[in-house]
């Protein structure tokens, strides 16, 4: 307000030079120069304030974004999901889901070798497929102890293998119980109770296999390594199924499902 009046006054003075005596004009010019200096200083101060504020904002932003970066890093959160996980094709979804497992290659190859897969798969259906694969893999190896018994003439081996036969029967029935809970539709309810039961049964089947191997080891059986190698794929399948199940909540989040 004051500066506007001053300028107005100066204009008035300037517009009627004849009425104003020289000393007054001289005084006015000095005052105007002084005012210009003051205005310039004010501008400089304003400008400095602006620069300081801008720098502060930039520093604040960079420290906060740095903080949030270190935060996600230190909590070892998984990398943010691709923006449209729910529009991935079958092989991309399978890869994403299998990434949570301990044997991602066997997980991907076993699922992608299945025929008539739908064009899109969610984590729940991938889990059901993985469970079915675990069961058929287990069924495939469960006759192996019987085959070895018929060939063996070591009493310790035969005794340990007999235990394996009943352990494998138990393992098959535990996985069979698990498979029976799923009809294979993507939308079927996956309750906490179901998750807990299936988790118990798959873990039980895995420990049946371990117990079989422990028995052969205790008996210092010559077929231990052969049985161990035979069971490896089955063990990987069940481990993969368990890992997918354990990560089901975060996988559903990644796929934008609830
Ligand atoms: C942070 O992430 C980088 C790579 O993204 C990794 O090399 C580093 O080990 C991580 N640090 C911690 C503490 O997780
Ligand atoms: C799935 O998508 C990826 C990348 O978008 C592509 O390379 C791949 O061929 C696709 N697979 C199928 C089976 O369509
Ligand atoms: C069953 O096991 C045999 C070898 O022991 C293997 O050749 C065959 O592919 C397996 N079948 C399935 C369905 O995994
Ligand atoms: C597996 O479960 C089905 C029912 O879902 C049953 O008919 C079958 O006898 C079971 N098989 C084994 C080996 O437990
Ligand atoms: C898994 O196997 C069961 C029984 O064989 C079947 O009913 C179900 O549809 C299968 N699930 C998938 C996803 O193929």
Short mmCIF file of C-alpha atoms and ligand atoms in Angstrom, two decimals:
data_model
loop_
_atom_site.label_atom_id
_atom_site.label_comp_id
_atom_site.label_asym_id
_atom_site.label_seq_id
_atom_site.Cartn_x
_atom_site.Cartn_y
_atom_site.Cartn_z
CA UNK A 1 0.00 0.00 0.00
CA UNK A 2 2.70 2.41 1.11
CA UNK A 3 4.87 1.76 -1.93
CA UNK A 4 1.92 2.32 -4.27
CA UNK A 5 1.24 5.69 -2.66
CA UNK A 6 4.89 6.55 -2.94
CA UNK A 7 4.93 5.72 -6.65
CA UNK A 8 1.73 7.71 -7.14
CA UNK A 9 3.28 10.64 -5.35
CA UNK A 10 6.37 10.43 -7.49
CA UNK A 11 4.24 10.31 -10.66
CA UNK A 12 2.28 13.35 -9.51
CA UNK A 13 5.52 15.16 -8.84
CA UNK A 14 6.90 14.11 -12.20
CA UNK A 15 3.73 15.02 -14.12
CA UNK A 16 3.84 18.64 -12.90
CA UNK A 17 7.51 19.55 -13.03
CA UNK A 18 6.86 23.28 -13.43
CA UNK A 19 5.19 23.66 -10.00
CA UNK A 20 7.98 22.00 -8.09
CA UNK A 21 11.06 23.88 -7.02
CA UNK A 22 14.40 22.22 -7.86
CA UNK A 23 15.49 21.47 -4.25
CA UNK A 24 12.21 19.66 -3.62
CA UNK A 25 12.62 17.75 -6.88
CA UNK A 26 16.18 16.87 -5.91
CA UNK A 27 14.98 15.68 -2.51
CA UNK A 28 12.26 13.62 -4.23
CA UNK A 29 14.79 11.96 -6.54
CA UNK A 30 16.97 11.01 -3.58
CA UNK A 31 13.98 9.56 -1.79
CA UNK A 32 13.01 7.60 -4.91
CA UNK A 33 16.52 6.15 -5.22
CA UNK A 34 16.36 5.21 -1.55
CA UNK A 35 12.97 3.57 -2.10
CA UNK A 36 14.29 1.66 -5.12
CA UNK A 37 17.22 0.40 -3.04
CA UNK A 38 14.82 -0.66 -0.28
CA UNK A 39 12.61 -2.42 -2.81
CA UNK A 40 15.63 -4.16 -4.33
CA UNK A 41 16.78 -5.37 -0.91
CA UNK A 42 13.26 -6.58 -0.11
CA UNK A 43 13.21 -8.45 -3.42
CA UNK A 44 16.59 -10.00 -2.66
CA UNK A 45 15.38 -11.10 0.79
CA UNK A 46 12.20 -12.53 -0.73
CA UNK A 47 14.21 -14.33 -3.38
CA UNK A 48 16.61 -15.77 -0.77
CA UNK A 49 13.66 -16.96 1.31
CA UNK A 50 12.20 -18.62 -1.77
CA UNK A 51 15.50 -20.37 -2.54
CA UNK A 52 15.92 -21.54 1.06
CA UNK A 53 12.34 -22.83 1.17
CA UNK A 54 12.75 -24.66 -2.13
CA UNK A 55 16.00 -26.28 -0.99
CA UNK A 56 14.40 -27.32 2.32
CA UNK A 57 11.45 -28.91 0.53
CA UNK A 58 13.76 -30.77 -1.86
CA UNK A 59 15.95 -32.03 1.01
CA UNK A 60 12.88 -33.05 3.03
CA UNK A 61 11.39 -34.93 0.09
CA UNK A 62 14.61 -36.76 -0.71
CA UNK A 63 15.19 -37.79 2.92
CA UNK A 64 11.62 -39.03 3.37
CA UNK A 65 11.70 -41.00 0.12
CA UNK A 66 15.09 -42.38 1.13
CA UNK A 67 13.63 -43.32 4.51
CA UNK A 68 10.67 -45.14 2.95
CA UNK A 69 13.04 -46.93 0.59
CA UNK A 70 15.24 -48.20 3.42
CA UNK A 71 12.11 -49.12 5.34
CA UNK A 72 10.76 -51.47 2.63
CA UNK A 73 14.28 -52.80 2.15
CA UNK A 74 14.85 -53.58 5.83
CA UNK A 75 11.49 -55.30 6.24
CA UNK A 76 12.53 -57.46 3.24
CA UNK A 77 9.10 -56.91 1.73
CA UNK A 78 8.67 -58.66 -1.64
CA UNK A 79 9.11 -56.38 -4.63
CA UNK A 80 5.90 -54.56 -5.53
CA UNK A 81 3.72 -56.70 -7.79
CA UNK A 82 3.38 -55.85 -11.43
CA UNK A 83 0.45 -53.42 -11.71
CA UNK A 84 -1.88 -55.91 -13.37
CA UNK A 85 -1.12 -59.34 -11.90
CA UNK A 86 -4.76 -60.26 -12.47
CA UNK A 87 -4.31 -59.90 -16.23
CA UNK A 88 -1.21 -62.10 -16.50
CA UNK A 89 -1.30 -65.14 -18.76
CA UNK A 90 -0.98 -68.65 -17.37
CA UNK A 91 2.79 -68.95 -17.66
CA UNK A 92 3.36 -65.53 -16.08
CA UNK A 93 1.02 -66.29 -13.15
CA UNK A 94 2.63 -69.68 -12.65
CA UNK A 95 6.05 -68.06 -12.52
CA UNK A 96 4.87 -65.43 -10.04
CA UNK A 97 3.26 -68.01 -7.74
CA UNK A 98 6.13 -70.52 -8.01
CA UNK A 99 8.57 -67.76 -7.02
CA UNK A 100 7.54 -68.26 -3.37
CA UNK A 101 8.62 -71.92 -3.41
CA UNK A 102 11.94 -73.52 -2.56
CA UNK A 103 12.02 -75.36 -5.92
CA UNK A 104 10.58 -72.83 -8.39
CA UNK A 105 11.86 -74.67 -11.47
CA UNK A 106 10.18 -77.95 -10.60
CA UNK A 107 7.06 -76.00 -9.63
CA UNK A 108 6.87 -74.17 -12.98
CA UNK A 109 7.72 -77.20 -15.10
CA UNK A 110 5.25 -79.53 -13.37
CA UNK A 111 2.38 -77.08 -13.71
CA UNK A 112 3.15 -75.95 -17.23
CA UNK A 113 3.37 -79.59 -18.38
CA UNK A 114 -0.33 -80.03 -17.54
CA UNK A 115 -2.69 -80.15 -20.49
CA UNK A 116 -5.78 -78.01 -21.05
CA UNK A 117 -4.76 -75.22 -18.69
CA UNK A 118 -7.09 -72.23 -18.83
CA UNK A 119 -5.65 -69.03 -20.38
CA UNK A 120 -5.53 -67.42 -16.93
CA UNK A 121 -4.76 -68.89 -13.52
CA UNK A 122 -5.06 -67.41 -10.03
CA UNK A 123 -2.99 -68.50 -7.01
CA UNK A 124 -5.78 -70.65 -5.62
CA UNK A 125 -6.16 -72.73 -8.77
CA UNK A 126 -2.37 -72.98 -9.12
CA UNK A 127 -2.29 -74.33 -5.57
CA UNK A 128 -4.95 -76.94 -6.36
CA UNK A 129 -3.03 -78.01 -9.46
CA UNK A 130 0.16 -78.25 -7.44
CA UNK A 131 -1.66 -80.36 -4.84
CA UNK A 132 -2.97 -82.72 -7.53
CA UNK A 133 0.55 -83.01 -8.92
CA UNK A 134 1.86 -83.80 -5.43
CA UNK A 135 -0.71 -86.57 -5.06
CA UNK A 136 -0.02 -88.17 -8.43
CA UNK A 137 3.72 -87.93 -7.83
CA UNK A 138 3.33 -89.53 -4.43
CA UNK A 139 1.13 -92.31 -5.84
CA UNK A 140 3.77 -92.87 -8.51
CA UNK A 141 6.54 -93.48 -5.93
CA UNK A 142 4.44 -95.15 -3.27
CA UNK A 143 4.72 -98.58 -4.92
CA UNK A 144 8.51 -98.34 -4.97
CA UNK A 145 9.12 -99.90 -1.49
CA UNK A 146 7.04 -102.94 -2.53
CA UNK A 147 9.08 -103.31 -5.70
CA UNK A 148 12.31 -103.19 -3.69
CA UNK A 149 11.05 -105.72 -1.12
CA UNK A 150 10.45 -108.25 -3.86
CA UNK A 151 14.04 -107.79 -5.05
CA UNK A 152 15.82 -107.60 -1.72
CA UNK A 153 17.42 -110.36 0.30
CA UNK A 154 18.67 -108.14 3.15
CA UNK A 155 16.55 -108.65 6.28
CA UNK A 156 17.26 -105.15 7.63
CA UNK A 157 16.29 -103.55 4.33
CA UNK A 158 13.09 -105.59 4.00
CA UNK A 159 12.06 -104.70 7.54
CA UNK A 160 12.62 -100.97 6.99
CA UNK A 161 10.87 -101.11 3.60
CA UNK A 162 7.81 -102.72 5.18
CA UNK A 163 7.55 -99.66 7.41
CA UNK A 164 7.86 -97.50 4.31
CA UNK A 165 4.92 -99.29 2.68
CA UNK A 166 2.56 -98.38 5.50
CA UNK A 167 4.03 -94.88 5.82
CA UNK A 168 3.42 -94.29 2.12
CA UNK A 169 -0.16 -95.55 2.39
CA UNK A 170 -0.70 -93.02 5.16
CA UNK A 171 0.95 -90.26 3.09
CA UNK A 172 -1.27 -91.00 0.07
CA UNK A 173 -4.40 -90.92 2.18
CA UNK A 174 -3.38 -87.58 3.78
CA UNK A 175 -2.83 -85.98 0.36
CA UNK A 176 -5.99 -87.62 -0.92
CA UNK A 177 -7.90 -85.93 1.94
CA UNK A 178 -6.39 -82.62 0.91
CA UNK A 179 -7.26 -82.98 -2.78
CA UNK A 180 -10.81 -83.98 -1.84
CA UNK A 181 -11.33 -80.51 -0.28
CA UNK A 182 -10.97 -78.77 -3.66
CA UNK A 183 -13.19 -79.14 -6.69
CA UNK A 184 -10.80 -77.14 -8.84
CA UNK A 185 -12.85 -74.01 -9.37
CA UNK A 186 -11.08 -70.68 -8.97
CA UNK A 187 -13.85 -69.19 -6.86
CA UNK A 188 -14.33 -71.95 -4.30
CA UNK A 189 -13.96 -70.82 -0.70
CA UNK A 190 -10.54 -71.20 0.83
CA UNK A 191 -11.26 -70.92 4.53
CA UNK A 192 -8.69 -70.66 7.31
CA UNK A 193 -9.85 -74.07 8.54
CA UNK A 194 -9.23 -75.60 5.11
CA UNK A 195 -5.78 -74.01 4.95
CA UNK A 196 -4.93 -75.37 8.40
CA UNK A 197 -6.15 -78.91 7.58
CA UNK A 198 -4.35 -79.08 4.25
CA UNK A 199 -1.20 -77.69 5.84
CA UNK A 200 -1.34 -80.46 8.47
CA UNK A 201 -1.95 -83.21 5.90
CA UNK A 202 0.78 -82.20 3.47
CA UNK A 203 3.23 -81.81 6.36
CA UNK A 204 2.15 -85.25 7.58
CA UNK A 205 2.77 -86.82 4.17
CA UNK A 206 6.20 -85.20 4.02
CA UNK A 207 7.15 -86.47 7.44
CA UNK A 208 5.96 -89.99 6.47
CA UNK A 209 8.56 -89.95 3.70
CA UNK A 210 11.24 -88.62 6.06
CA UNK A 211 10.41 -91.34 8.58
CA UNK A 212 10.78 -93.97 5.86
CA UNK A 213 14.24 -92.63 4.96
CA UNK A 214 15.25 -92.42 8.65
CA UNK A 215 14.30 -96.09 9.08
CA UNK A 216 16.42 -97.15 6.11
CA UNK A 217 19.32 -95.09 7.46
CA UNK A 218 19.02 -96.65 10.92
CA UNK A 219 19.08 -100.10 9.36
CA UNK A 220 22.09 -99.02 7.32
CA UNK A 221 20.19 -100.24 4.31
CA UNK A 222 21.93 -100.43 0.95
CA UNK A 223 18.86 -98.99 -0.81
CA UNK A 224 18.76 -95.73 1.19
CA UNK A 225 20.26 -93.55 -1.54
CA UNK A 226 18.12 -95.15 -4.22
CA UNK A 227 14.91 -94.50 -2.27
CA UNK A 228 16.04 -90.98 -1.39
CA UNK A 229 16.64 -90.18 -5.06
CA UNK A 230 13.30 -91.70 -6.02
CA UNK A 231 11.46 -89.58 -3.47
CA UNK A 232 13.18 -86.31 -4.34
CA UNK A 233 10.66 -85.14 -6.93
CA UNK A 234 7.70 -86.05 -4.70
CA UNK A 235 9.31 -84.19 -1.82
CA UNK A 236 9.84 -81.10 -3.99
CA UNK A 237 6.21 -81.15 -5.14
CA UNK A 238 4.86 -81.30 -1.59
CA UNK A 239 7.28 -78.62 -0.44
CA UNK A 240 6.08 -76.39 -3.29
CA UNK A 241 2.42 -76.99 -2.41
CA UNK A 242 3.11 -76.10 1.22
CA UNK A 243 4.97 -72.91 0.27
CA UNK A 244 2.17 -71.74 -2.04
CA UNK A 245 -0.36 -72.42 0.71
CA UNK A 246 1.75 -70.58 3.31
CA UNK A 247 1.92 -67.53 1.01
CA UNK A 248 -1.69 -67.68 -0.14
CA UNK A 249 -2.76 -64.40 1.49
CA UNK A 250 0.03 -62.33 -0.01
CA UNK A 251 -0.37 -64.06 -3.38
CA UNK A 252 -4.09 -63.27 -3.44
CA UNK A 253 -3.17 -59.66 -2.64
CA UNK A 254 -0.70 -59.60 -5.52
CA UNK A 255 -3.41 -60.83 -7.87
CA UNK A 256 -5.88 -58.30 -6.53
CA UNK A 257 -8.08 -61.07 -5.10
CA UNK A 258 -9.34 -61.38 -1.56
C1 LIG B 1 18.58 -53.64 0.24
O1 LIG B 1 18.30 -53.95 -1.11
C2 LIG B 1 19.46 -54.18 -1.89
C3 LIG B 1 19.05 -54.44 -3.32
O2 LIG B 1 17.74 -54.03 -3.55
C4 LIG B 1 20.23 -55.36 -1.31
O3 LIG B 1 21.42 -55.54 -2.05
C5 LIG B 1 20.56 -55.11 0.12
O4 LIG B 1 21.16 -56.28 0.66
C6 LIG B 1 19.30 -54.80 0.90
N1 LIG B 1 19.60 -54.51 2.27
C7 LIG B 1 18.89 -55.00 3.29
C8 LIG B 1 19.30 -54.55 4.66
O5 LIG B 1 17.93 -55.75 3.10
C1 LIG B 2 2.61 -64.72 -21.74
O1 LIG B 2 3.04 -63.36 -21.76
C2 LIG B 2 4.43 -63.21 -21.98
C3 LIG B 2 4.80 -61.74 -21.87
O2 LIG B 2 3.69 -60.92 -21.95
C4 LIG B 2 4.78 -63.75 -23.36
O3 LIG B 2 6.18 -63.63 -23.59
C5 LIG B 2 4.39 -65.22 -23.43
O4 LIG B 2 4.60 -65.72 -24.72
C6 LIG B 2 2.92 -65.39 -23.07
N1 LIG B 2 2.64 -66.81 -22.97
C7 LIG B 2 1.55 -67.35 -23.47
C8 LIG B 2 1.41 -68.82 -23.29
O5 LIG B 2 0.73 -66.69 -24.07
C1 LIG B 3 6.48 -92.07 -12.37
O1 LIG B 3 7.84 -92.46 -12.15
C2 LIG B 3 8.53 -92.88 -13.29
C3 LIG B 3 9.92 -93.28 -12.88
O2 LIG B 3 9.98 -93.77 -11.62
C4 LIG B 3 8.58 -91.78 -14.30
O3 LIG B 3 9.19 -92.25 -15.48
C5 LIG B 3 7.16 -91.33 -14.61
O4 LIG B 3 7.21 -90.22 -15.47
C6 LIG B 3 6.46 -90.93 -13.34
N1 LIG B 3 5.09 -90.58 -13.64
C7 LIG B 3 4.55 -89.47 -13.21
C8 LIG B 3 3.12 -89.24 -13.54
O5 LIG B 3 5.17 -88.66 -12.55
C1 LIG B 4 -9.29 -90.68 -2.06
O1 LIG B 4 -10.49 -89.94 -1.80
C2 LIG B 4 -11.61 -90.38 -2.54
C3 LIG B 4 -12.75 -89.48 -2.20
O2 LIG B 4 -12.41 -88.15 -2.43
C4 LIG B 4 -11.91 -91.82 -2.19
O3 LIG B 4 -12.97 -92.28 -2.99
C5 LIG B 4 -10.66 -92.67 -2.42
O4 LIG B 4 -10.91 -93.99 -2.01
C6 LIG B 4 -9.50 -92.13 -1.69
N1 LIG B 4 -8.31 -92.89 -2.01
C7 LIG B 4 -7.36 -93.16 -1.11
C8 LIG B 4 -6.21 -93.95 -1.60
O5 LIG B 4 -7.43 -92.79 0.05
C1 LIG B 5 -7.57 -82.23 -8.79
O1 LIG B 5 -7.98 -83.57 -8.71
C2 LIG B 5 -9.31 -83.73 -8.29
C3 LIG B 5 -9.54 -85.22 -8.12
O2 LIG B 5 -8.88 -85.95 -9.09
C4 LIG B 5 -10.26 -83.10 -9.30
O3 LIG B 5 -11.59 -83.22 -8.89
C5 LIG B 5 -9.92 -81.64 -9.43
O4 LIG B 5 -10.70 -81.04 -10.43
C6 LIG B 5 -8.45 -81.47 -9.76
N1 LIG B 5 -8.17 -80.07 -9.70
C7 LIG B 5 -7.65 -79.40 -10.72
C8 LIG B 5 -7.45 -77.96 -10.50
O5 LIG B 5 -7.35 -79.96 -11.78
#
